[in-house]
Structures are given as C-alpha cells and as structure tokens.
Amino acid sequence: MSMEDYDFLFKIVLIGNAGVGKTCLVRRFTQGLFPPGQGATIGVDFMIKTVEINGEKVKLQIWDTAGQERFRSITQSYYRSANALILTYDITCEESFRCLPEWLREIEQYASNKVITVLVGNKIDLAERREVSQQRAEEFSEAQDMYYLETSAKESDNVEKLFLDLACRLISEARQNTLVNNVSSPLPGEGKSISYLTCCNFN
Amino acid sequence: MGSRAEGGSPAVFDWFFEAACPASLQEDPPILRQFPPDFRDQEAMQMVPKFCFPFDVEREPPSSAVQHFTFALTDLTGTRRFGFCRLRAGARSCLCILSHLPWFEVFYKLLNTVGDLLAQDQVPEAEELLLNLQQQPLPGPQASVELGSGVTISSAHSIPPPAPGKSRPLSCFVAPDPGRLPSIPENRNLTELVVAVTDENIVGLFAALLAERRVLLTASKLSTLTSCVHASCALLYPMRWEHVLIPTLPPHLLDYCCAPMPYLIGVHSSLAERVREKGLEDVVMMNVDSNVLETPFDDMQALPPDVVSLLRLRLRKVALAPGEGVSRLFLKAQALLFGGYRDALVCSPGQPVTFSEEAFLAQKPGAPLQAFHRRAVHLQLFKQFIEGRLEKLNTGEGFSDLFEEEITCSGAFSGSLRSYQLWAESLKKGGGALLHSVKAKTQPAVRNMYRSAKSSLKGVQSLLMYKEGDPGLQRGGSLRTPSLTSRSDRLQQRLPVTQHFGQNRPLRPNRRLRLEERPSESLGEGTPPLSPEEAQDLWGEEGLDSSFLGSGEELDLLSEILDSLSTRTSRTGSLRPSQSLDCCHRGDLDSCLSLPNIPGEPRWQPEEEDMPEPQTQSLPASLPSLQSPQPSDTTISSRNLTPEPPSEASQEITSPSQSSTASAEPSSRGSPKSSLTEPCHQSQCLSPPSAAAEDPIAPESPCSQLSTAPTWPSPLESPQLLAPTKLNLDTTRTSQTLDSFSDPGSTENPGAQPSEGLLTEHTRLQPRKGPGAPRSPATTANNWQDPQARSRPKVAELKKCFEG
C-alpha cells in the first residue's frame, strides 16, 4: 500500500443483507489475490485490486464488514469515508430487494457526501429462481439515481465490469473535484497530479 | 462491528495455548502446547497465535516484564471472542486463553496460575486446572464455580463453603457482574486508563468515540494499550462500540488501519510508524505514552458545553479516588446526552412501543443538546441502543438498568413515570400479542438471537439449579441478610442497581437522596474490555441473560414479570440463581433501587438481567465483602482455609480501619463498589470503628473475611485464603483485580514494568478491601488498607508510579 504504486486509491464499501453474496463478489473480483479472509478474525475484511485504466493505476480497496447485517440500517458513520458503496441484493430473494430502501435511507440523507452508490443484483446464475425482475430493479435504481448492474459472482458475470465501471466513475468524479478544487472531495487524491483520461470504456 | 455479544458458548473457555515468539515478522508463532490437547480448529490455530505478538518481534521485546493484554476476535457474524494473553518476561512466549467471556481479571489470574505451574514443570497440575475450568458450566454473574482441583469460580454473592478436607487451598474466581459499573482499582482496564491517560484526553477519547470516528491508540505497553481500548469502549455504556474493534493490531494486519469505516484500534508503539506511513485519513490518534491526542475534528465542541464541563471538572476529582466515580461520571454524561430518549417513546395501547425521532429532535429547541441530538440520531450506537430498548420494552419484559436509573435520578428526561406504567399495563394486557408481532417483525438476525437465547436458556436454567443446589451460596445469602440493616441503605444507594441478570424482581424505588449520592458515572460493566455492552451481552442481552430467558420462555416470563411488577414482589425466585440471596436481602434491594417508587405499579419492568436486586441485596446484607465490588474480580474463596499467611495473606488483608474510613465518605465515593469493599474490610477487620462508621453489621459478618486469597494456587494468593474460619462469602470480594495485580507476584512478573507495578498495587488494595480482615496482622504487611479510605492518596501514588 505504499503511495507510489498507484495513481488513485479508492475505498469501496459493500453493504446489503446477509447472504446476498457480497463476499463472494469481492473474492471473485480479486480472485483471492489478497489476504484471504482475515474477516474471520477481526470482523472486517478487505480486498485490494489494482486495475489500469487508460494508463493510470487505480487501486481499489473493497471493504466488507462482518456482522453489519445485524444493523437494520447503516448510519452515515459507517460509510462516510468511503468513496463508493456497492449495495447488493439477491435477485432470487424478494426480501433482500425490499430492504433496499432501508439501506438507502441514511445514505440519502447525506447525499451531499457525494458517495457514489451502485446497486448490484447478484446471483443471476440462478435465473430460474429470479424473484426480482430486471426492469423493476432498473426502475428503482433510476429513481434513486444509482447505477445498476446484475452480476453472478459464481459465474463471474459482470463482476469485472462492475468494478471497472466503478473505477471509471470514481476517477471522473475525482477529476471533477480536483478541477473544481473541491476541498470536501471524498477522494484521497494522494497528492498525485491527475491527468485527463480520454475515456473509460470497458465494455 | 462488533460489540455483539458473544453468543452462548457453553464453555468457560475454548482454547488455551502457549505460543513461542517468532524470530521474524514473516514467521508464524509455533504452538508449544495447548489445551484441550485435541484442539483441531485449523483456522484458529493458524490465525490466532499471531495475535499473541502484536508488536515488531524483530525489535526489542516490548517489555522485560510479564504483560497481560487482551485481543479481540470478531467472526463473520459479528460475534466477539477474547484472547487473554500473558506475555512472558522477554516476550519469549505467550500464554493465551480464548474465551467469549469478558472476564479480564479472572483470566489474567488464571494465566498467572497456569504460568506458575508451567514454570515449575507442573504440567499435569496445570492441565487438571484447565480441565476443571473447562468442564464447569458457565457461572452466572457473580456466581461461583468450584473447580475440583481447588479452583473455584464464584459469583460474588455465593461463597463456597470451606473445604476442610482439602490440603490445598481452593481458589475461587468470581464471575464479573455485568450489572455493575467498572470500579477503580478493581477494574483493571479502567484503572489503567485513568492512570495512563490525562483527564482531558479521556474526555477527548470519549467524544471521538461518541462521534464514531476512526480511533487509533498507540502505547509501548501492551497491557496499557489494550486496557485503554477496552476501558474507553466501556465509557460509552449503555451504548456500545458497534464498529470494528481491534485492541491490538498484529503486524500482518496493519493495512486494516486504512479502513474507511469507524474503528477503534490499538497499535503497539513499535508498529506505530509503519501505521502512520499508510496514509491515514481523518483518524483520531491517541499516543498514550506521550498523552497526546491528535484529532482533525471538533468532537468535544460537538458535545453540549455543560456535559463537557461536567466531565472536565469532575473527572479530575473522581479519577483520583477509588470506586465507581469515573464510571458514574460518564454514565451521568450519557444520561444527560441521551436520557431524553424516553420522552420520545411512543406508546399507544395495544401497539408496540416505538421511538419518534422527530419528538427526540424536538427536545430542547435551540439548545446545544438539540444540535447534538441531530448528529446522534445518525450514530450506529444510538440506533442500536434504541433498537435494544424497544425490543426489551416490546417483549414485555420491562427492565431497568443503571442507565435508566441515572436518567431518573438526574432528571434527564421530562416524562413522568406514568407513561411507563401505562406501558406496563398495556403490555400486560396484550403482552402475548405484542411479543408475537415483535418477533414476526424482527429480522433474521434478531430471530437468531432469540433462538440462541432459547438454547442458552437451558444452560441458564441448569446454572440456576446448580446455584440453588449450592449450599455455599445460600449460606452466603443468609449471612448477608442479617448485616444488611444499617448499612444497607448506604450500600444500596451506592450500589446502583447491581443487577444480576437472573433476577426477576422488579426494581424497587430507591430513596432519592441516595440516588443523588450516587455518582452518575456508570459504565456499568464489571468487565471493561467488553465495554459494558459486551459484558451485558454475555449475561444480559445476548448471552444467558435474563432477556434470553425471556425470549426462551417468553410468555411465561412475561406473565411472571408482570405479576411481579404489579405486586412488586421482588422475587421471581425460581429462575435465578441469585434469587436465594435476593430473598434474604430484599429489604436492602428496595432501598438500592433508585427508581422512583411507583406504588404498586411497575415502571420499567425490571429486566431479568437488569435486576439489580441480587447484588444490591448482597450489598445491603453487610456482606459487602461477598459482593466483591467488582464483579469481574475473582474472589478467592475462603476455602483456602489453609492459613498460609505470609505473602498472600498480607496482601489481601485489608485493614479494616481504612475500610471504615472509606465507608465514611460515602457521598464522595459514591461508587457502590467502594462501599462494598468497605464493608468487606470492615468485616474482615472486625475493627469496630470502621464498621461502626457505616455498617455495624459488617463486623458481625465474620464470615466475610475468609479468603481474600486469590483463586490461584500461586503462593501469594493462597495465603490470603488462609483466612481461617471465615466464610468465603466475604472473601469473594477480593476482586479479580487483585489477582491480576497479583501477577507481579507471579514468578515471572516482577512488576518491573510500571504498569505491572500498578497492578500490583491494585491488587494490594483489593485484598485489603475484601477478605483480608481475618488475617489482618499478616495483611498489614501489604500496607494496603482500605483501598477506599486511602484510596485517593494511594491512587495518586499509584499514578505516580505508573507514570514513572
């Protein structure tokens, strides 16, 4: 984690009901490259993945906290220092979808924090058991002004895309904040000069 | 996140092992020995030993003296376990006990005993000890457990009967009482915090935790480091630290300091530089060694000025005095900050009680408190707190605890008790339905809690049976009762609701006067590390707690409780182990309760857990000694009749006279603990003067003295036990702290380190308080007399020593 080996560092926090596959999602993305499962001992786990976007090294720290499911809602103190949130639900579990507004309630109250929130419907490999239609989820995410993606941690569908898209959005956000000289930017910046990226197409 | 309570793990501990210090940061510490011998949890065996050396092993060892520290493990469900460590002098190896119980002092003492045995190559004896301990059912708070090998874990109340036939003195551990506030010096964590950190910084730390910051503590002594972490968490009572808690961060996990979510992490100073290089953002850093708190926030300013000035002004005073002063002060602050929640509770007949955030925020318009509330409602600790309260209310259990009492006393809420009564009424009528609806609404996690509660209920019941069957316990109760008379009032007042979880009794109204006397500080936990929350978790909320009982037997309990409330009869008798004691002390209990009396009406229905009665009773009973002020402390049962006077005995024996003095100052000390201790001393000493001062009874209870002797066979302690005839009851009081302090006595700990030195001193203090009386003469050697009486001066001295 030395400061030299990346241009951007972003902290991403996973939230969502228990059993929706948050941990699997991260592990799939990082492919277990980084510390395997310390979460079992200290209640918080994180994975690191460094991706290169248009020549810039972007380091993603993806944090997963044990036991957060016991919170009916997560308060801002939990995510206020994160650059992005990945709110996950299980497309085969209606209940996990219905809990989303509760998860979002606190986040919305602090929209000024500019936390980028991505909604992820996981487990699309279990399409035959789907309980939440894609359209419904998209409508919901649009209403909430969130980016939406469906993934399968098991089949690795869209997992890479999820994090790369997120990285692009974070970079673009960071650039804007820097240009505007926005002190309150949640982005670390790390003192690096930021060069313009032409685009972030990873599809 | 974790302040989650540890679910009902059936064993007192899960695993004991000794690991050798690795030569480099890359190596894993090899396990030298373990118990049970067939322990095969590969993941634990691979991950846990690394936590035993949370410093840069390639540098000089952190200390040349033995150190005790406690790390915390949080599993994927948020359940916590603790690793109690005894790092040998020179850090060559580390003994560790893994347990879900936040019994710091108990396990430190145990580790000393085991360490001493191992040092003398008495491996079979050490294994026997561990085996006996592991086979014990979980004692309730303040229950005592006798180990076949002569080691007893006892609750403060119950005093094991003397075991005449045994040649070797029995050791006795007293399970900490989660219903009591951490007290100085019995509570090792709090004591270390107060000694190591300046008043101003303690308040700053409290403010940072209340704002749910990322907080890093660094210290060069592991024992100080983890004590400060655990103790600062405990200051939040009745709230819990809901986020990441890592009392000591091992070198391989340093990157976790970069976490974006709130955390409280302790880092040994040998690793501090490497942590700083991580590019931490918005982290509150507290260097315990230099006493410097760096924070990018104005958290102190975010608190209402009157609360801050209260803390600043009074902390200076209470920090120098033994007892619950510090804990009560912070409890008072919490009551001032959050006590208004009661006024925001909405209760309509037939409907579950709810919390109106709007009403809460509408209080004190324009006042600093309102601004604070606006932020507070977004705190995880506040959300969880409200959720917990509603759950208790809606399950019809009703409850009270130190916090509720403080609110009532301090008038931090404007509402009348009437409303609570109404609730109780409505709950009584529709209790079953409410309960049902609550359950239906609860999320899976909550449901799981219920399940575990139910299962744990069985364990509790068996415990109860065990306790009831224990003649020693009952004895203790009877003994105490007689003495209760005069002292009781005072003691009761001082002892806030020491609630034993197990008690069903409704709280009885305290005398208001008394209430005032009490210091408001209550952290409420005997076991600091866990933070009150944790402690409560074990017994109260999550664990075997009465709440669980309630959940397990919900309907029955509900009706039972309601009945008891309406009648105000305190005893639920059958359920709790402690009940027997309670019965004896009832009268005392009543006085103890601070809640306003609502004649005949139940207010907060006392939770089973909360029910302070047992403790209070015991206190009043003049058994002060029994009640060992600190639940956490392990008491030494009198069983160690062996009069091995010298070393140990001396320590433990407290001069009665001092105790008397302590008692004399009830108001100032206020803390219940102190009062308790005092009585003990008195009893021990029998010295008329002291006893006379506060409780005539004390002298009467000769039994009390028994054995302050620390549980452990360790030579030092054993002498204490010597107290000849005395009943163990009193002796139990000797707090664990003593034991912990006794560490120094242990062969390895010379007390070379300042911290240890402190410990030793504490130990001395405690012994005095408790049991020592009988031995008095010998004890004098220790010099310690009443901790309380001398307390202030002594504490100051200790502080100097520590600082030195």
mmCIF file of N, CA and C in Angstrom, chain B residues 719-799:
data_model
loop_
_atom_site.group_PDB
_atom_site.id
_atom_site.type_symbol
_atom_site.label_atom_id
_atom_site.label_comp_id
_atom_site.label_asym_id
_atom_site.label_seq_id
_atom_site.Cartn_x
_atom_site.Cartn_y
_atom_site.Cartn_z
ATOM 1 N N PRO B 719 -2.070 -17.658 50.468
ATOM 2 C CA PRO B 719 -2.000 -17.197 51.843
ATOM 3 C C PRO B 719 -3.240 -16.432 52.200
ATOM 4 N N GLN B 720 -3.671 -15.698 51.287
ATOM 5 C CA GLN B 720 -4.832 -14.885 51.570
ATOM 6 C C GLN B 720 -5.957 -15.790 52.004
ATOM 7 N N LEU B 721 -6.051 -16.812 51.256
ATOM 8 C CA LEU B 721 -7.124 -17.726 51.516
ATOM 9 C C LEU B 721 -7.111 -18.128 52.957
ATOM 10 N N LEU B 722 -6.009 -18.063 53.435
ATOM 11 C CA LEU B 722 -5.825 -18.557 54.759
ATOM 12 C C LEU B 722 -6.948 -18.213 55.672
ATOM 13 N N ALA B 723 -7.482 -17.142 55.429
ATOM 14 C CA ALA B 723 -8.423 -16.682 56.405
ATOM 15 C C ALA B 723 -9.105 -17.872 56.905
ATOM 16 N N PRO B 724 -8.977 -18.084 58.071
ATOM 17 C CA PRO B 724 -9.422 -19.312 58.664
ATOM 18 C C PRO B 724 -10.888 -19.508 58.597
ATOM 19 N N THR B 725 -11.512 -19.299 59.515
ATOM 20 C CA THR B 725 -12.883 -19.714 59.555
ATOM 21 C C THR B 725 -13.772 -18.947 58.623
ATOM 22 N N LYS B 726 -13.374 -17.888 58.274
ATOM 23 C CA LYS B 726 -14.290 -17.034 57.605
ATOM 24 C C LYS B 726 -14.940 -17.712 56.481
ATOM 25 N N LEU B 727 -16.075 -17.210 56.225
ATOM 26 C CA LEU B 727 -16.772 -17.775 55.098
ATOM 27 C C LEU B 727 -16.159 -17.172 53.886
ATOM 28 N N ASN B 728 -16.292 -17.890 52.911
ATOM 29 C CA ASN B 728 -15.724 -17.423 51.677
ATOM 30 C C ASN B 728 -16.470 -16.232 51.180
ATOM 31 N N LEU B 729 -17.627 -16.144 51.619
ATOM 32 C CA LEU B 729 -18.503 -15.119 51.063
ATOM 33 C C LEU B 729 -17.759 -13.827 50.957
ATOM 34 N N ASP B 730 -17.279 -13.454 52.036
ATOM 35 C CA ASP B 730 -16.629 -12.172 52.024
ATOM 36 C C ASP B 730 -15.453 -12.189 51.129
ATOM 37 N N THR B 731 -14.794 -13.217 51.258
ATOM 38 C CA THR B 731 -13.554 -13.275 50.525
ATOM 39 C C THR B 731 -13.791 -13.080 49.061
ATOM 40 N N THR B 732 -14.846 -13.542 48.637
ATOM 41 C CA THR B 732 -15.074 -13.470 47.214
ATOM 42 C C THR B 732 -14.810 -12.077 46.726
ATOM 43 N N ARG B 733 -15.056 -11.207 47.593
ATOM 44 C CA ARG B 733 -14.889 -9.858 47.151
ATOM 45 C C ARG B 733 -13.558 -9.555 46.610
ATOM 46 N N THR B 734 -12.648 -10.156 47.098
ATOM 47 C CA THR B 734 -11.363 -9.758 46.624
ATOM 48 C C THR B 734 -11.545 -9.784 45.162
ATOM 49 N N SER B 735 -11.237 -8.750 44.636
ATOM 50 C CA SER B 735 -11.579 -8.646 43.258
ATOM 51 C C SER B 735 -10.545 -9.309 42.426
ATOM 52 N N GLN B 736 -10.973 -9.549 41.270
ATOM 53 C CA GLN B 736 -10.058 -10.165 40.332
ATOM 54 C C GLN B 736 -8.875 -9.279 40.178
ATOM 55 N N THR B 737 -9.194 -8.070 40.264
ATOM 56 C CA THR B 737 -8.114 -7.142 40.031
ATOM 57 C C THR B 737 -6.963 -7.560 40.888
ATOM 58 N N LEU B 738 -7.309 -7.935 42.005
ATOM 59 C CA LEU B 738 -6.242 -8.333 42.880
ATOM 60 C C LEU B 738 -5.448 -9.402 42.214
ATOM 61 N N ASP B 739 -6.182 -10.273 41.721
ATOM 62 C CA ASP B 739 -5.489 -11.371 41.099
ATOM 63 C C ASP B 739 -4.597 -10.845 40.031
ATOM 64 N N SER B 740 -5.212 -10.057 39.268
ATOM 65 C CA SER B 740 -4.449 -9.579 38.147
ATOM 66 C C SER B 740 -3.232 -8.878 38.674
ATOM 67 N N PHE B 741 -3.486 -8.169 39.672
ATOM 68 C CA PHE B 741 -2.364 -7.456 40.238
ATOM 69 C C PHE B 741 -1.362 -8.435 40.739
ATOM 70 N N SER B 742 -1.920 -9.442 41.234
ATOM 71 C CA SER B 742 -1.045 -10.421 41.830
ATOM 72 C C SER B 742 -0.039 -10.869 40.813
ATOM 73 N N ASP B 743 -0.303 -10.615 39.627
ATOM 74 C CA ASP B 743 0.587 -11.059 38.589
ATOM 75 C C ASP B 743 2.005 -10.805 38.954
ATOM 76 N N PRO B 744 2.188 -9.654 39.366
ATOM 77 C CA PRO B 744 3.558 -9.300 39.671
ATOM 78 C C PRO B 744 4.110 -10.342 40.590
ATOM 79 N N GLY B 745 3.287 -10.758 41.424
ATOM 80 C CA GLY B 745 3.744 -11.733 42.380
ATOM 81 C C GLY B 745 4.184 -12.970 41.674
ATOM 82 N N SER B 746 3.531 -13.236 40.616
ATOM 83 C CA SER B 746 3.868 -14.458 39.938
ATOM 84 C C SER B 746 5.333 -14.426 39.620
ATOM 85 N N THR B 747 5.834 -15.530 39.516
ATOM 86 C CA THR B 747 7.271 -15.633 39.379
ATOM 87 C C THR B 747 7.774 -14.776 38.251
ATOM 88 N N GLU B 748 7.055 -14.808 37.210
ATOM 89 C CA GLU B 748 7.580 -14.086 36.078
ATOM 90 C C GLU B 748 7.413 -12.588 36.200
ATOM 91 N N ASN B 749 6.350 -12.191 36.770
ATOM 92 C CA ASN B 749 6.186 -10.763 36.764
ATOM 93 C C ASN B 749 6.717 -10.168 37.985
ATOM 94 N N PRO B 750 7.714 -9.582 37.828
ATOM 95 C CA PRO B 750 8.320 -8.852 38.909
ATOM 96 C C PRO B 750 7.670 -7.514 39.032
ATOM 97 N N GLY B 751 6.873 -7.218 38.143
ATOM 98 C CA GLY B 751 6.286 -5.898 38.255
ATOM 99 C C GLY B 751 7.280 -4.884 37.808
ATOM 100 N N ALA B 752 8.191 -5.330 37.065
ATOM 101 C CA ALA B 752 9.213 -4.407 36.636
ATOM 102 C C ALA B 752 8.574 -3.256 35.893
ATOM 103 N N GLN B 753 7.640 -3.600 35.083
ATOM 104 C CA GLN B 753 7.042 -2.528 34.324
ATOM 105 C C GLN B 753 6.197 -1.699 35.237
ATOM 106 N N PRO B 754 6.094 -0.522 34.820
ATOM 107 C CA PRO B 754 5.258 0.394 35.581
ATOM 108 C C PRO B 754 3.859 -0.150 35.668
ATOM 109 N N SER B 755 3.390 -0.561 34.589
ATOM 110 C CA SER B 755 2.006 -0.973 34.578
ATOM 111 C C SER B 755 1.824 -2.112 35.551
ATOM 112 N N GLU B 756 2.697 -2.981 35.481
ATOM 113 C CA GLU B 756 2.543 -4.102 36.364
ATOM 114 C C GLU B 756 2.585 -3.634 37.791
ATOM 115 N N GLY B 757 3.456 -2.734 37.965
ATOM 116 C CA GLY B 757 3.569 -2.215 39.299
ATOM 117 C C GLY B 757 2.220 -1.717 39.745
ATOM 118 N N LEU B 758 1.590 -1.057 38.868
ATOM 119 C CA LEU B 758 0.280 -0.551 39.188
ATOM 120 C C LEU B 758 -0.602 -1.692 39.590
ATOM 121 N N LEU B 759 -0.518 -2.652 38.777
ATOM 122 C CA LEU B 759 -1.377 -3.774 39.030
ATOM 123 C C LEU B 759 -1.133 -4.285 40.425
ATOM 124 N N THR B 760 0.082 -4.409 40.702
ATOM 125 C CA THR B 760 0.373 -4.981 41.992
ATOM 126 C C THR B 760 -0.243 -4.124 43.062
ATOM 127 N N GLU B 761 -0.103 -2.901 42.874
ATOM 128 C CA GLU B 761 -0.647 -2.032 43.884
ATOM 129 C C GLU B 761 -2.136 -2.250 44.004
ATOM 130 N N HIS B 762 -2.703 -2.337 42.877
ATOM 131 C CA HIS B 762 -4.140 -2.518 42.911
ATOM 132 C C HIS B 762 -4.467 -3.762 43.685
ATOM 133 N N THR B 763 -3.739 -4.725 43.352
ATOM 134 C CA THR B 763 -4.043 -5.978 43.996
ATOM 135 C C THR B 763 -3.996 -5.781 45.486
ATOM 136 N N ARG B 764 -3.057 -5.084 45.830
ATOM 137 C CA ARG B 764 -2.952 -4.899 47.260
ATOM 138 C C ARG B 764 -4.195 -4.243 47.784
ATOM 139 N N LEU B 765 -4.571 -3.264 47.059
ATOM 140 C CA LEU B 765 -5.734 -2.545 47.518
ATOM 141 C C LEU B 765 -6.894 -3.486 47.683
ATOM 142 N N GLN B 766 -7.108 -4.170 46.689
ATOM 143 C CA GLN B 766 -8.279 -5.011 46.729
ATOM 144 C C GLN B 766 -8.247 -5.949 47.902
ATOM 145 N N PRO B 767 -7.167 -6.533 48.022
ATOM 146 C CA PRO B 767 -7.132 -7.508 49.096
ATOM 147 C C PRO B 767 -7.558 -6.879 50.381
ATOM 148 N N ARG B 768 -7.109 -5.747 50.541
ATOM 149 C CA ARG B 768 -7.452 -5.104 51.793
ATOM 150 C C ARG B 768 -8.925 -5.086 51.963
ATOM 151 N N LYS B 769 -9.467 -4.622 50.891
ATOM 152 C CA LYS B 769 -10.891 -4.400 50.982
ATOM 153 C C LYS B 769 -11.565 -5.637 51.454
ATOM 154 N N GLY B 770 -11.291 -6.621 50.750
ATOM 155 C CA GLY B 770 -12.058 -7.748 50.978
ATOM 156 C C GLY B 770 -11.746 -8.487 52.193
ATOM 157 N N PRO B 771 -11.298 -9.478 51.966
ATOM 158 C CA PRO B 771 -11.260 -10.606 52.830
ATOM 159 C C PRO B 771 -10.223 -10.524 53.862
ATOM 160 N N GLY B 772 -9.352 -9.757 53.659
ATOM 161 C CA GLY B 772 -8.168 -9.836 54.463
ATOM 162 C C GLY B 772 -8.400 -9.796 55.933
ATOM 163 N N ALA B 773 -9.420 -9.224 56.358
ATOM 164 C CA ALA B 773 -9.558 -8.915 57.771
ATOM 165 C C ALA B 773 -9.059 -9.971 58.712
ATOM 166 N N PRO B 774 -9.496 -11.112 58.521
ATOM 167 C CA PRO B 774 -9.117 -12.121 59.488
ATOM 168 C C PRO B 774 -7.629 -12.182 59.638
ATOM 169 N N ARG B 775 -7.029 -12.134 58.569
ATOM 170 C CA ARG B 775 -5.597 -12.285 58.623
ATOM 171 C C ARG B 775 -4.938 -11.037 59.099
ATOM 172 N N SER B 776 -5.719 -10.162 59.328
ATOM 173 C CA SER B 776 -5.297 -8.794 59.456
ATOM 174 C C SER B 776 -3.844 -8.590 59.731
ATOM 175 N N PRO B 777 -3.361 -9.166 60.678
ATOM 176 C CA PRO B 777 -1.993 -8.826 61.048
ATOM 177 C C PRO B 777 -1.090 -9.066 59.873
ATOM 178 N N ALA B 778 -1.230 -10.175 59.336
ATOM 179 C CA ALA B 778 -0.357 -10.505 58.235
ATOM 180 C C ALA B 778 -0.572 -9.498 57.131
ATOM 181 N N THR B 779 -1.784 -9.238 56.913
ATOM 182 C CA THR B 779 -2.112 -8.390 55.803
ATOM 183 C C THR B 779 -1.439 -7.049 55.916
ATOM 184 N N THR B 780 -1.369 -6.618 57.043
ATOM 185 C CA THR B 780 -0.826 -5.293 57.222
ATOM 186 C C THR B 780 0.446 -5.165 56.438
ATOM 187 N N ALA B 781 1.103 -6.217 56.339
ATOM 188 C CA ALA B 781 2.358 -6.186 55.628
ATOM 189 C C ALA B 781 2.152 -5.519 54.289
ATOM 190 N N ASN B 782 1.080 -5.786 53.726
ATOM 191 C CA ASN B 782 0.865 -5.230 52.411
ATOM 192 C C ASN B 782 0.832 -3.740 52.439
ATOM 193 N N ASN B 783 0.474 -3.246 53.509
ATOM 194 C CA ASN B 783 0.355 -1.830 53.621
ATOM 195 C C ASN B 783 -0.985 -1.400 53.171
ATOM 196 N N TRP B 784 -1.529 -2.100 52.283
ATOM 197 C CA TRP B 784 -2.764 -1.561 51.766
ATOM 198 C C TRP B 784 -3.749 -1.685 52.834
ATOM 199 N N GLN B 785 -4.475 -0.699 52.915
ATOM 200 C CA GLN B 785 -5.567 -0.797 53.820
ATOM 201 C C GLN B 785 -6.739 -0.607 52.980
ATOM 202 N N ASP B 786 -7.668 0.032 53.486
ATOM 203 C CA ASP B 786 -8.792 0.102 52.637
ATOM 204 C C ASP B 786 -8.394 0.813 51.457
ATOM 205 N N PRO B 787 -8.768 0.304 50.434
ATOM 206 C CA PRO B 787 -8.480 0.993 49.182
ATOM 207 C C PRO B 787 -9.223 2.281 49.229
ATOM 208 N N GLN B 788 -10.351 2.203 49.706
ATOM 209 C CA GLN B 788 -11.178 3.388 49.612
ATOM 210 C C GLN B 788 -10.666 4.464 50.512
ATOM 211 N N ALA B 789 -10.474 4.053 51.727
ATOM 212 C CA ALA B 789 -10.092 5.065 52.673
ATOM 213 C C ALA B 789 -8.859 5.759 52.180
ATOM 214 N N ARG B 790 -7.924 4.973 51.902
ATOM 215 C CA ARG B 790 -6.692 5.582 51.452
ATOM 216 C C ARG B 790 -6.787 6.002 50.029
ATOM 217 N N SER B 791 -7.712 5.438 49.469
ATOM 218 C CA SER B 791 -7.749 5.423 48.042
ATOM 219 C C SER B 791 -7.158 6.634 47.393
ATOM 220 N N ARG B 792 -7.643 7.738 47.764
ATOM 221 C CA ARG B 792 -7.185 8.877 46.991
ATOM 222 C C ARG B 792 -5.695 9.021 47.014
ATOM 223 N N PRO B 793 -5.206 9.084 48.162
ATOM 224 C CA PRO B 793 -3.762 9.267 48.218
ATOM 225 C C PRO B 793 -3.082 8.123 47.516
ATOM 226 N N LYS B 794 -3.551 6.980 47.787
ATOM 227 C CA LYS B 794 -2.878 5.835 47.229
ATOM 228 C C LYS B 794 -2.966 5.871 45.723
ATOM 229 N N VAL B 795 -4.118 6.148 45.305
ATOM 230 C CA VAL B 795 -4.285 6.165 43.866
ATOM 231 C C VAL B 795 -3.301 7.136 43.263
ATOM 232 N N ALA B 796 -3.193 8.232 43.919
ATOM 233 C CA ALA B 796 -2.273 9.221 43.396
ATOM 234 C C ALA B 796 -0.874 8.645 43.352
ATOM 235 N N GLU B 797 -0.559 7.948 44.387
ATOM 236 C CA GLU B 797 0.772 7.365 44.406
ATOM 237 C C GLU B 797 0.925 6.389 43.271
ATOM 238 N N LEU B 798 -0.097 5.610 43.136
ATOM 239 C CA LEU B 798 -0.048 4.628 42.070
ATOM 240 C C LEU B 798 0.160 5.322 40.756
ATOM 241 N N LYS B 799 -0.571 6.354 40.637
ATOM 242 C CA LYS B 799 -0.498 7.063 39.385
ATOM 243 C C LYS B 799 0.921 7.504 39.132
#
